[in-house]
Coordinates of C-alpha atoms in Angstrom, one line a residue:
Chain A
M159 CA 7.0 47.5 -14.5
S160 CA 3.4 47.2 -13.2
A161 CA 3.0 47.5 -9.4
A162 CA 1.0 44.2 -9.3
I163 CA 1.5 42.2 -6.1
G164 CA 3.7 39.1 -6.8
L165 CA 3.9 37.7 -3.3
A166 CA 2.0 38.5 -0.2
A167 CA 2.1 37.1 3.3
E168 CA -0.7 38.1 5.6
H169 CA -0.3 37.5 9.3
V170 CA 1.5 34.3 8.8
T171 CA 2.3 32.2 11.8
L172 CA 4.2 28.9 11.6
V173 CA 4.5 26.6 14.7
L174 CA 6.8 23.6 14.2
G175 CA 6.9 20.5 16.3
D176 CA 4.3 19.5 18.9
G177 CA 3.8 19.3 22.6
D178 CA 6.7 20.6 24.7
Q179 CA 8.9 20.8 21.6
Q180 CA 6.8 23.5 19.9
I181 CA 8.7 26.3 18.3
T182 CA 7.1 29.4 16.8
A183 CA 9.2 29.8 13.6
L184 CA 7.1 32.6 12.2
N185 CA 5.1 34.9 14.3
D186 CA 2.5 37.0 12.6
V187 CA 4.6 37.9 9.6
S188 CA 3.1 40.1 6.9
L189 CA 4.9 41.4 3.8
Q190 CA 4.1 42.3 0.2
I191 CA 6.5 42.2 -2.8
T192 CA 5.5 43.7 -6.1
K193 CA 6.5 42.2 -9.4
G194 CA 9.9 43.4 -10.4
E195 CA 10.9 44.1 -6.8
C196 CA 13.8 42.4 -5.1
V197 CA 13.5 42.1 -1.3
A198 CA 16.3 40.8 0.9
V199 CA 15.6 39.2 4.2
V200 CA 18.4 39.2 6.8
G201 CA 18.6 38.0 10.3
P202 CA 20.6 35.7 12.5
S203 CA 20.3 32.0 12.0
G204 CA 17.1 30.7 13.6
S205 CA 15.3 33.9 13.0
G206 CA 12.8 32.3 10.7
K207 CA 14.3 33.3 7.3
S208 CA 14.2 29.8 5.8
S209 CA 10.8 29.1 7.3
L210 CA 9.6 32.2 5.5
L211 CA 10.9 30.8 2.3
A212 CA 9.4 27.4 3.0
V213 CA 6.0 28.9 3.7
C214 CA 6.0 31.3 0.7
G215 CA 7.1 28.4 -1.6
G216 CA 4.3 26.1 -0.4
L217 CA 6.8 23.6 1.1
R218 CA 5.1 24.1 4.4
A219 CA 1.5 25.1 5.2
P220 CA 1.4 28.0 7.8
T221 CA -0.3 27.4 11.0
K222 CA -2.2 30.7 10.6
G223 CA -2.4 33.4 8.0
R224 CA -2.4 33.4 4.2
I225 CA 0.1 33.4 1.4
R226 CA -0.8 34.7 -2.0
I227 CA 1.2 34.0 -5.1
G228 CA -0.1 36.5 -7.7
E229 CA -3.9 35.9 -7.6
T230 CA -3.6 32.4 -6.0
D231 CA -4.2 31.9 -2.3
L232 CA -1.6 29.2 -1.6
T233 CA -3.0 28.4 1.9
A234 CA -6.4 27.4 0.5
L235 CA -4.8 24.6 -1.6
K236 CA -4.2 21.0 -1.0
D237 CA -0.7 19.5 -1.0
S238 CA -0.9 18.4 -4.6
Q239 CA -2.2 21.7 -5.8
R240 CA 0.6 23.5 -4.0
T241 CA 3.0 21.3 -5.9
G242 CA 1.2 22.5 -9.1
V243 CA 1.7 26.2 -8.0
R244 CA 5.4 25.5 -7.4
R245 CA 5.6 24.0 -10.8
S246 CA 4.0 26.8 -12.6
K247 CA 4.4 30.0 -10.6
I248 CA 7.4 29.8 -8.3
G249 CA 11.1 29.8 -9.1
F250 CA 13.5 28.5 -6.4
V251 CA 17.1 29.4 -6.2
F252 CA 18.7 27.2 -3.5
Q253 CA 21.8 27.4 -1.4
Q254 CA 24.7 25.7 -3.2
S255 CA 22.6 25.9 -6.3
N256 CA 21.2 22.4 -5.6
L257 CA 21.4 21.1 -9.2
V258 CA 20.6 17.5 -10.2
P259 CA 24.1 15.9 -10.6
S260 CA 23.2 13.8 -13.6
L261 CA 21.8 16.7 -15.7
S262 CA 23.7 19.1 -18.0
A263 CA 23.1 22.8 -17.5
L264 CA 20.6 22.8 -20.3
D265 CA 18.8 19.7 -19.0
Q266 CA 18.5 21.3 -15.5
L267 CA 16.2 23.8 -17.3
M268 CA 14.6 21.2 -19.5
L269 CA 13.6 19.2 -16.4
I270 CA 11.3 22.1 -15.5
A271 CA 9.7 21.9 -18.9
H272 CA 9.4 18.1 -18.6
V273 CA 7.8 18.4 -15.1
N274 CA 5.3 20.9 -16.7
G275 CA 4.4 18.6 -19.5
S276 CA 5.8 17.7 -22.9
P277 CA 8.5 20.2 -23.8
T278 CA 8.6 21.8 -27.2
K279 CA 11.4 23.3 -29.3
A280 CA 10.2 26.7 -27.9
D281 CA 11.1 25.5 -24.4
E282 CA 14.5 24.5 -25.5
N283 CA 15.0 27.9 -27.2
R284 CA 13.9 29.6 -24.0
A285 CA 16.3 27.4 -21.9
M286 CA 19.2 28.4 -24.2
K287 CA 18.2 32.0 -24.0
L288 CA 18.1 31.9 -20.2
L289 CA 21.5 30.2 -20.1
D290 CA 22.8 32.9 -22.5
S291 CA 21.4 35.6 -20.2
V292 CA 23.4 34.2 -17.3
G293 CA 26.5 33.9 -19.5
L294 CA 26.5 30.1 -19.7
A295 CA 25.4 29.4 -23.3
A296 CA 28.8 27.9 -24.1
R297 CA 28.6 25.6 -21.1
A298 CA 25.1 24.3 -21.7
R299 CA 26.2 20.7 -22.1
R300 CA 28.2 20.5 -18.9
R301 CA 27.1 18.8 -15.8
P302 CA 27.3 20.4 -12.3
G303 CA 30.5 18.5 -11.6
Q304 CA 32.1 20.2 -14.5
L305 CA 31.0 23.7 -13.5
S306 CA 32.4 26.1 -10.9
G307 CA 30.3 27.0 -7.8
G308 CA 29.4 30.4 -9.4
E309 CA 28.5 28.8 -12.6
C310 CA 26.2 26.3 -10.8
Q311 CA 24.5 29.2 -9.1
R312 CA 23.9 30.9 -12.4
V313 CA 22.4 27.7 -13.8
G314 CA 20.2 27.7 -10.7
I315 CA 19.0 31.2 -11.4
A316 CA 18.3 30.4 -15.0
R317 CA 16.4 27.3 -13.9
A318 CA 14.3 29.3 -11.5
L319 CA 13.2 31.5 -14.3
M320 CA 12.4 28.7 -16.7
N321 CA 8.7 28.3 -15.8
R322 CA 8.0 32.1 -16.1
P323 CA 7.4 32.4 -12.4
D324 CA 5.5 35.2 -10.6
V325 CA 7.8 34.7 -7.6
L326 CA 11.5 34.0 -7.2
L327 CA 12.4 32.5 -3.8
V328 CA 16.2 32.7 -3.1
D329 CA 17.9 30.8 -0.3
E330 CA 21.4 32.1 0.7
P331 CA 22.6 32.4 -2.9
T332 CA 26.1 33.4 -2.0
S333 CA 26.9 31.2 1.0
M334 CA 29.3 29.0 -1.0
L335 CA 30.9 31.8 -3.1
D336 CA 33.7 34.3 -2.5
H337 CA 32.8 37.9 -2.3
N338 CA 33.3 38.8 -6.0
R339 CA 31.4 35.9 -7.3
G340 CA 28.7 36.4 -4.7
T341 CA 28.3 40.1 -5.8
D342 CA 28.0 38.9 -9.4
I343 CA 25.2 36.5 -8.5
V344 CA 23.3 39.0 -6.5
K345 CA 23.7 41.6 -9.3
L346 CA 22.4 39.0 -11.7
L347 CA 19.4 38.3 -9.5
A348 CA 18.6 41.9 -9.2
T349 CA 18.7 42.5 -13.0
Q350 CA 16.8 39.3 -13.8
T351 CA 14.1 40.4 -11.3
K352 CA 13.6 43.6 -13.2
E353 CA 13.9 41.9 -16.6
H354 CA 11.4 39.1 -15.9
G355 CA 9.1 41.1 -13.7
V356 CA 9.2 38.7 -10.8
A357 CA 8.7 39.3 -7.1
T358 CA 12.0 38.2 -5.6
L359 CA 12.4 37.2 -1.9
M360 CA 16.1 36.6 -1.1
V361 CA 17.2 35.3 2.2
T362 CA 20.8 36.0 3.0
H363 CA 23.2 36.5 5.9
D364 CA 25.7 38.5 3.9
A365 CA 25.1 42.2 4.7
S366 CA 27.4 43.2 1.8
M367 CA 24.9 42.0 -0.7
L368 CA 22.0 44.2 0.5
S369 CA 22.8 47.2 -1.5
W370 CA 21.5 45.3 -4.6
A371 CA 18.1 44.8 -3.0
D372 CA 15.2 47.3 -3.5
R373 CA 14.2 46.7 0.1
V374 CA 15.6 44.9 3.1
L375 CA 13.6 43.2 5.8
R376 CA 15.2 42.2 9.1
M377 CA 13.9 39.2 10.9
E378 CA 14.4 38.2 14.5
D379 CA 12.7 35.4 16.5
G380 CA 10.2 34.8 13.8
R381 CA 9.1 38.4 13.4
V382 CA 9.8 40.9 10.6
L383 CA 11.1 44.0 12.4
P384 CA 9.7 47.4 11.5
A385 CA 11.4 49.2 8.6
S386 CA 12.7 51.8 11.0
S387 CA 15.1 49.3 12.6
P388 CA 18.7 50.4 12.4
M389 CA 19.9 47.9 10.0
A390 CA 17.1 48.2 7.5
T391 CA 17.4 51.9 7.5
A392 CA 21.1 51.7 7.0
A393 CA 20.6 49.4 4.0
Q394 CA 18.1 51.8 2.4
Chain B
M109 CA 11.8 9.1 -18.5
F110 CA 13.8 12.3 -18.9
L111 CA 15.4 12.1 -15.5
A112 CA 15.5 8.3 -15.4
L113 CA 17.6 7.9 -18.5
R114 CA 20.1 10.6 -17.5
D115 CA 20.4 9.2 -14.0
L116 CA 21.0 5.8 -15.6
A117 CA 23.8 7.2 -17.8
F118 CA 25.3 9.1 -14.9
A119 CA 25.3 6.2 -12.4
K120 CA 26.1 3.6 -15.0
G121 CA 28.6 1.8 -12.8
R122 CA 26.0 1.0 -10.2
F123 CA 23.4 0.1 -12.7
A124 CA 25.8 -2.1 -14.7
L125 CA 26.5 -4.1 -11.5
M126 CA 22.8 -4.5 -10.9
A127 CA 22.1 -5.4 -14.5
T128 CA 24.8 -8.0 -14.4
V129 CA 23.1 -9.8 -11.5
I130 CA 19.7 -9.7 -13.3
L131 CA 21.4 -10.8 -16.5
L132 CA 22.9 -13.9 -14.7
V133 CA 19.5 -14.7 -13.1
A134 CA 17.9 -14.5 -16.6
F135 CA 20.6 -16.6 -18.0
L136 CA 20.1 -19.2 -15.3
M137 CA 16.4 -19.1 -15.7
V138 CA 16.7 -20.0 -19.4
L139 CA 19.0 -22.9 -18.7
L140 CA 16.9 -24.1 -15.8
S141 CA 13.8 -23.8 -18.0
G142 CA 15.6 -25.9 -20.6
L143 CA 16.7 -28.5 -18.1
S144 CA 13.2 -28.7 -16.6
S145 CA 11.5 -29.1 -19.9
G146 CA 14.1 -31.7 -20.8
L147 CA 13.5 -33.6 -17.6
I148 CA 9.8 -33.5 -18.0
E149 CA 10.1 -34.4 -21.7
R150 CA 12.1 -37.5 -20.7
N151 CA 9.3 -38.5 -18.3
V152 CA 6.3 -38.1 -20.6
S153 CA 7.5 -38.1 -24.2
G154 CA 5.8 -41.4 -24.8
I155 CA 2.5 -40.0 -23.6
K156 CA 2.9 -36.9 -25.8
L157 CA 3.4 -39.1 -28.8
M158 CA 0.1 -41.0 -28.2
K159 CA -2.6 -40.2 -30.7
A160 CA -5.2 -40.4 -28.0
T161 CA -7.1 -37.3 -26.8
H162 CA -8.1 -38.9 -23.5
I163 CA -7.0 -41.8 -21.4
A164 CA -9.4 -43.8 -19.2
F165 CA -7.9 -45.2 -16.0
E166 CA -9.2 -47.6 -13.4
L167 CA -11.1 -45.5 -10.9
D168 CA -8.6 -44.2 -8.3
N169 CA -8.0 -40.9 -6.5
I170 CA -4.5 -40.8 -8.0
P171 CA -4.7 -42.4 -11.5
S172 CA -1.5 -44.1 -12.5
Y173 CA -0.3 -45.6 -15.8
T174 CA 1.6 -48.3 -14.1
N175 CA -1.0 -49.3 -11.5
S176 CA -4.2 -49.0 -13.5
F177 CA -6.0 -52.2 -14.4
V178 CA -9.0 -52.3 -16.8
D179 CA -11.0 -55.2 -18.2
K180 CA -12.7 -56.0 -21.5
E181 CA -16.2 -55.0 -20.2
M182 CA -14.9 -51.6 -19.5
W183 CA -13.4 -51.0 -23.0
E184 CA -16.4 -52.5 -24.7
A185 CA -18.5 -50.1 -22.7
W186 CA -16.3 -47.2 -23.7
A187 CA -16.6 -48.1 -27.4
K188 CA -20.4 -47.4 -27.1
V189 CA -20.1 -44.0 -25.3
P190 CA -21.4 -41.2 -27.6
G191 CA -18.7 -38.7 -28.6
V192 CA -15.9 -41.4 -28.5
S193 CA -14.8 -42.0 -32.1
A194 CA -12.2 -44.6 -31.3
M195 CA -10.9 -46.5 -28.3
T196 CA -8.2 -49.1 -27.8
P197 CA -7.0 -51.0 -24.7
T198 CA -3.4 -50.3 -23.9
G199 CA -1.1 -52.0 -21.4
I200 CA 2.0 -50.5 -19.7
T201 CA 4.4 -52.4 -17.5
A202 CA 8.0 -51.7 -16.7
F203 CA 10.4 -54.6 -16.9
N204 CA 14.0 -55.3 -16.2
A205 CA 15.4 -57.1 -19.3
R206 CA 18.5 -58.3 -21.0
N207 CA 19.5 -57.8 -24.6
S208 CA 20.9 -60.8 -26.6
N209 CA 24.4 -59.7 -25.7
G210 CA 23.7 -59.6 -22.0
T211 CA 23.3 -55.8 -21.6
A212 CA 20.9 -55.0 -18.8
L213 CA 18.0 -52.8 -19.8
T214 CA 14.9 -51.3 -18.2
V215 CA 12.0 -51.1 -20.7
A216 CA 8.5 -49.9 -20.4
L217 CA 6.6 -52.5 -22.4
M218 CA 3.6 -50.8 -23.9
G219 CA 1.0 -53.2 -25.4
V220 CA -1.0 -51.7 -28.2
V221 CA -3.6 -53.2 -30.5
P222 CA -1.9 -53.6 -34.0
G223 CA -3.6 -51.4 -36.5
S224 CA -5.2 -49.2 -33.8
F225 CA -4.3 -45.5 -33.5
M226 CA -1.9 -46.4 -30.7
E227 CA 0.4 -48.2 -33.0
P228 CA 3.7 -46.2 -33.2
N229 CA 5.1 -44.7 -36.3
V230 CA 8.0 -46.9 -37.4
L231 CA 11.2 -44.9 -38.2
A232 CA 13.2 -47.9 -39.3
G233 CA 12.5 -51.6 -39.7
A234 CA 9.2 -53.4 -39.9
T235 CA 5.7 -53.0 -38.4
F236 CA 3.7 -55.4 -36.2
A237 CA 2.0 -56.8 -39.3
S238 CA 5.2 -58.6 -40.2
D239 CA 5.7 -60.4 -36.8
P240 CA 3.1 -60.8 -34.0
R241 CA 5.9 -61.4 -31.5
G242 CA 8.0 -58.4 -32.6
V243 CA 8.5 -55.2 -30.7
I244 CA 9.2 -51.7 -31.9
I245 CA 11.6 -49.8 -29.6
S246 CA 12.2 -46.2 -28.7
D247 CA 15.2 -44.6 -30.4
E248 CA 16.7 -44.3 -26.9
L249 CA 17.2 -48.1 -26.7
I250 CA 19.1 -48.0 -30.0
E251 CA 21.4 -45.4 -28.4
K252 CA 21.9 -47.9 -25.6
G253 CA 23.1 -50.5 -28.0
V254 CA 20.0 -52.5 -28.9
K255 CA 19.8 -53.2 -32.7
V256 CA 16.9 -54.3 -35.0
G257 CA 17.1 -58.1 -35.0
D258 CA 18.2 -58.4 -31.4
V259 CA 16.1 -60.4 -28.9
I260 CA 15.3 -58.8 -25.6
R261 CA 14.4 -61.2 -22.8
L262 CA 12.3 -59.9 -20.0
D263 CA 13.7 -60.9 -16.5
R264 CA 11.6 -63.4 -14.4
V265 CA 8.8 -63.9 -17.0
L266 CA 11.4 -64.8 -19.6
T267 CA 9.3 -63.6 -22.5
E268 CA 11.4 -63.0 -25.6
L269 CA 10.8 -60.0 -27.6
K270 CA 12.3 -59.7 -31.1
V271 CA 13.2 -56.1 -32.1
I272 CA 11.7 -55.5 -35.5
G273 CA 11.7 -51.7 -35.7
T274 CA 12.4 -48.4 -34.1
A275 CA 10.2 -45.5 -33.2
A276 CA 10.8 -41.9 -32.1
H277 CA 12.2 -41.2 -28.6
A278 CA 9.4 -42.2 -26.3
N279 CA 9.6 -42.5 -22.6
I280 CA 7.2 -43.0 -19.7
G281 CA 8.5 -42.3 -16.2
H282 CA 12.0 -41.9 -17.7
V283 CA 12.0 -45.4 -19.0
P284 CA 12.2 -46.0 -22.7
I285 CA 9.2 -47.6 -24.3
A286 CA 9.2 -50.9 -26.2
Y287 CA 5.9 -51.2 -28.1
A288 CA 4.5 -54.7 -28.3
P289 CA 1.3 -56.1 -29.8
L290 CA -1.3 -56.2 -26.9
P291 CA -1.5 -60.0 -26.7
L292 CA 2.3 -60.2 -26.3
W293 CA 2.1 -57.6 -23.6
Q294 CA -0.7 -59.5 -21.8
E295 CA 1.3 -62.7 -22.0
A296 CA 4.3 -61.0 -20.5
T297 CA 2.4 -59.2 -17.8
Y298 CA -0.2 -61.8 -16.8
G299 CA 1.1 -65.1 -18.1
P300 CA 3.2 -67.7 -16.3
P301 CA 7.0 -67.4 -16.4
G302 CA 8.4 -69.0 -19.5
G303 CA 5.1 -69.0 -21.3
P304 CA 2.5 -71.7 -21.5
P305 CA 3.5 -75.3 -20.7
P306 CA 4.6 -77.1 -23.9
G307 CA 1.5 -78.1 -25.9
D308 CA -0.8 -76.0 -23.9
E309 CA -2.3 -72.6 -24.7
L310 CA -2.5 -69.6 -22.3
P311 CA -5.9 -69.2 -20.6
K312 CA -8.1 -66.9 -22.6
V313 CA -8.9 -64.8 -19.6
L314 CA -5.5 -63.2 -19.7
F315 CA -6.5 -61.4 -22.9
D316 CA -9.4 -59.6 -21.2
Y317 CA -7.2 -57.2 -19.2
A318 CA -5.1 -54.1 -20.0
S319 CA -3.8 -51.1 -18.0
V320 CA -5.7 -48.2 -19.5
I321 CA -8.1 -47.4 -22.4
A322 CA -6.9 -44.9 -24.9
L323 CA -9.7 -42.8 -26.4
Q324 CA -10.2 -40.5 -29.3
V325 CA -13.0 -38.3 -28.2
S326 CA -14.8 -35.9 -30.6
D327 CA -17.2 -34.6 -27.9
P328 CA -16.2 -34.8 -24.3
A329 CA -19.8 -34.0 -23.0
Q330 CA -20.5 -37.6 -22.0
L331 CA -17.2 -38.5 -20.4
K332 CA -18.1 -37.8 -16.9
K333 CA -21.3 -39.8 -17.1
A334 CA -19.5 -42.7 -18.8
D335 CA -16.8 -42.7 -16.1
D336 CA -19.4 -43.0 -13.4
E337 CA -21.2 -45.9 -15.2
I338 CA -18.1 -47.8 -16.2
G339 CA -16.0 -47.2 -13.1
T340 CA -13.1 -45.4 -14.7
V341 CA -11.6 -42.0 -14.5
T342 CA -10.8 -40.2 -17.7
L343 CA -8.1 -37.6 -18.1
S344 CA -7.1 -35.6 -21.2
R345 CA -3.7 -36.6 -22.6
E346 CA -2.1 -33.6 -21.0
E347 CA -3.8 -34.2 -17.6
S348 CA -2.6 -37.8 -17.8
F349 CA 1.0 -36.7 -17.5
N350 CA 0.3 -36.6 -13.8
A351 CA -0.4 -40.3 -13.9
A352 CA 3.2 -41.0 -15.1
P353 CA 5.6 -42.1 -12.4
A354 CA 7.2 -39.3 -10.4
Y355 CA 5.8 -36.6 -12.8
R356 CA 4.0 -34.7 -10.1
E357 CA 7.1 -34.6 -7.8
E358 CA 9.4 -33.6 -10.7
V359 CA 7.1 -30.7 -11.7
L360 CA 6.7 -29.6 -8.1
T361 CA 10.5 -29.6 -7.6
V362 CA 11.2 -27.7 -10.8
F363 CA 8.4 -25.3 -10.0
L364 CA 9.8 -24.6 -6.6
I365 CA 13.3 -24.0 -7.9
Q366 CA 12.1 -21.6 -10.5
G367 CA 9.7 -19.9 -8.0
F368 CA 12.6 -19.4 -5.5
M369 CA 14.8 -17.9 -8.1
I370 CA 12.1 -15.5 -9.2
F371 CA 11.5 -14.6 -5.6
V372 CA 15.2 -14.1 -4.9
S373 CA 15.6 -11.9 -8.0
A374 CA 12.6 -9.8 -6.9
M375 CA 14.3 -9.3 -3.5
V376 CA 17.6 -8.4 -5.1
V377 CA 16.0 -5.9 -7.5
G378 CA 14.0 -4.5 -4.6
A379 CA 17.1 -4.1 -2.4
F380 CA 19.0 -2.4 -5.2
F381 CA 16.2 0.1 -5.9
A382 CA 15.7 0.7 -2.1
V383 CA 19.4 1.7 -1.8
W384 CA 19.3 3.7 -5.0
T385 CA 16.2 5.6 -3.9
I386 CA 17.7 6.4 -0.5
Q387 CA 20.9 7.5 -2.2
R388 CA 19.0 9.9 -4.4
T389 CA 16.7 11.3 -1.7
P390 CA 18.2 14.8 -1.9
E391 CA 17.6 14.8 -5.7
I392 CA 14.0 13.6 -5.2
G393 CA 13.4 16.3 -2.6
L394 CA 14.9 18.9 -5.0
V395 CA 12.8 17.9 -8.0
K396 CA 9.7 17.8 -5.8
A397 CA 10.5 21.3 -4.6
L398 CA 10.8 22.3 -8.2
G399 CA 7.2 21.2 -8.7
A400 CA 7.4 17.5 -9.7
S401 CA 4.5 15.4 -8.4
T402 CA 5.2 12.2 -6.6
G403 CA 3.4 10.4 -9.4
Y404 CA 5.8 11.9 -12.0
L405 CA 8.8 10.8 -10.0
M406 CA 7.4 7.3 -9.4
R407 CA 6.6 6.8 -13.1
D408 CA 10.0 8.0 -13.9
A409 CA 11.7 5.6 -11.5
L410 CA 9.5 2.7 -12.5
A411 CA 10.4 3.3 -16.2
Q412 CA 14.0 3.3 -15.2
A413 CA 13.6 -0.1 -13.5
L414 CA 11.8 -1.3 -16.6
V415 CA 14.6 -0.2 -18.8
V416 CA 17.3 -1.9 -16.6
L417 CA 15.3 -5.1 -16.2
T418 CA 14.3 -5.6 -19.8
S419 CA 17.7 -4.9 -21.2
A420 CA 19.4 -7.1 -18.6
I421 CA 16.9 -9.9 -19.0
A422 CA 17.0 -9.7 -22.8
V423 CA 20.8 -10.0 -22.9
G424 CA 20.9 -12.8 -20.2
G425 CA 18.1 -14.6 -22.0
V426 CA 19.8 -14.5 -25.4
I427 CA 23.1 -15.7 -23.9
G428 CA 21.2 -18.5 -22.1
Y429 CA 19.3 -19.4 -25.3
M430 CA 22.5 -19.6 -27.3
L431 CA 24.2 -21.8 -24.7
G432 CA 21.0 -23.9 -24.5
R433 CA 21.0 -24.5 -28.2
Y434 CA 24.5 -25.8 -27.8
I435 CA 23.6 -28.0 -24.8
D436 CA 20.7 -29.3 -26.8
T437 CA 23.1 -30.9 -29.2
T438 CA 25.1 -32.7 -26.5
G439 CA 22.5 -35.3 -25.5
V440 CA 21.8 -33.9 -22.0
S441 CA 18.1 -33.9 -21.4
F442 CA 17.6 -30.3 -22.3
K443 CA 14.7 -28.8 -24.2
L444 CA 14.1 -25.2 -25.0
E445 CA 10.4 -24.6 -25.2
S446 CA 9.6 -21.0 -26.2
A447 CA 6.4 -21.0 -24.1
A448 CA 8.1 -22.1 -20.9
V449 CA 11.2 -19.9 -21.4
G450 CA 8.9 -16.9 -22.3
L451 CA 6.8 -17.5 -19.2
N452 CA 9.8 -17.7 -16.9
I453 CA 11.4 -14.6 -18.4
G454 CA 8.1 -12.8 -18.2
L455 CA 7.6 -13.8 -14.5
L456 CA 11.2 -12.7 -13.8
L457 CA 10.4 -9.3 -15.3
V458 CA 7.2 -8.9 -13.4
A459 CA 8.8 -10.0 -10.1
G460 CA 11.6 -7.5 -10.6
L461 CA 9.2 -4.7 -11.3
I462 CA 7.2 -5.6 -8.2
G463 CA 10.4 -5.5 -6.2
A464 CA 11.4 -2.2 -7.7
A465 CA 7.9 -0.8 -7.2
L466 CA 7.8 -1.6 -3.5
S467 CA 11.2 0.1 -3.1
I468 CA 10.2 3.1 -5.2
R469 CA 7.2 3.8 -3.1
R470 CA 9.4 5.6 -0.6
I471 CA 9.6 8.4 -3.1
G472 CA 6.2 9.4 -1.8
S473 CA 7.6 10.0 1.7
V474 CA 10.4 12.4 0.7
D475 CA 9.7 15.9 1.9
P476 CA 10.6 18.6 -0.6
I477 CA 11.6 20.8 2.4
I478 CA 15.0 19.1 2.3
A479 CA 15.8 21.2 -0.8
L480 CA 16.1 24.2 1.5
G481 CA 19.5 24.3 3.1
A482 CA 18.7 25.0 6.7
E483 CA 15.2 25.6 7.5
R484 CA 14.7 27.9 10.5

């Protein structure tokens, strides 16, 4: 695996709200994730974990600082261009999988191909291969309502890899799963990160999942704590 | 349409309800269109049958077949206008009348010059050549029990008209036409009740007047100038529908009914797609987070509306058309005109799409951030 930078945040500050209601969600956050590296972010609720995901994924523009996805400076782009970067370079894995209810597992992946243009037979083959790699080839025609929570989350992971992303942004992937299923999902994320050479940023509150990450960052009050903090050290 | 069609299949219950409403509106539109065309046909079928291209009326802001009054000088002047290949004075008066057996009738007596282009095509019986005091009646009067050979007596003026033949269904202002030779019409309209005193003749001057001048125009360039010089106002045959009694009011009524229906259906479609778009807000946010542009989602949603609207309108239209074909055979004034039906259906579709488009706009304001469970 090359050591190319997949995702970089440089001195990112995000202020939400205005006037008296202003909240500093992110305060001078810097981090780098190389391709093939899985980084977990932990911290209490309100510590800025989700804001970090939103900013890295181009869903919010930071107030200050820069985000780079591969070679692209996300913060220099307009809204519509950021959408284009999400489409082609970023894979999202959401809490509760967040699948489109009307689409079969296969179509969840094909939607990504459709959003990126006219899908080909090769796209369908790739989608089937990805579903196979998360163990769901046999359930490709099922809709989210006909799949278990763990299966939905696997579909979500396969979907996130569909557009050959540089970066995988993962939001609380295990929050709706029991421990065993959660472990499976995080293991899967870790192996897919290596296999596809993506830079994975995983937000979680579940400390038991951290052993699968290459690195653990701890957030508090919108800051990333130094690596020497007790919890991060323990995880390493 | 990838997402649109799958959402459609997934939420088929909701879309089926919506489609049913649109289907019923389309069905009603077809029937209403048939009834409107039928109503209008009943008013002006006699004008449609005229072989004139233009009609010259007495100068008036609102020309009217029944109020117009032209004289011999006018029609002789019109005969000389360049571009007018033929002209004939024509009289129209509505009369209450009684058939030989006492049945009360209302007839629009139309005086035409025998042998002119205004003479009707006779379906059964004889032509004017056989009897200068004979009339040729619209088929509708036959349906009301008048027979060839009957004598119709006009109330008050007491002129007797011998029915010698029948012509196609022809009405003006909803009143069935009886075609008479122009002199007979002039006698009935301008002459004294009961005809001339015994031994006397009618004054010649009676025969110098008519209601309108029917024209066959090969080149309309000179019409305006001729109108100014002669003191008439000339309308094309289609424009002259407005000069038929109550035609304007009927068309306005029908137009308003159809307009309101189209407006209401646009609102219904708009309301449905507004609720539908709100319901799928999480999905819209998700797909946007996955990189779909607002344009992509709007095109997708509009295509979905188009599919729902076209299929519902097509089915409703076909059902309406089939029922209409049946009603057509029952004698109710109903007429399916493909142009009118097509126009109404087209407008219904366009209005529905506009309603949907206005609701679908809110896709633009959905923030993809909602795809993240709990920001901050």
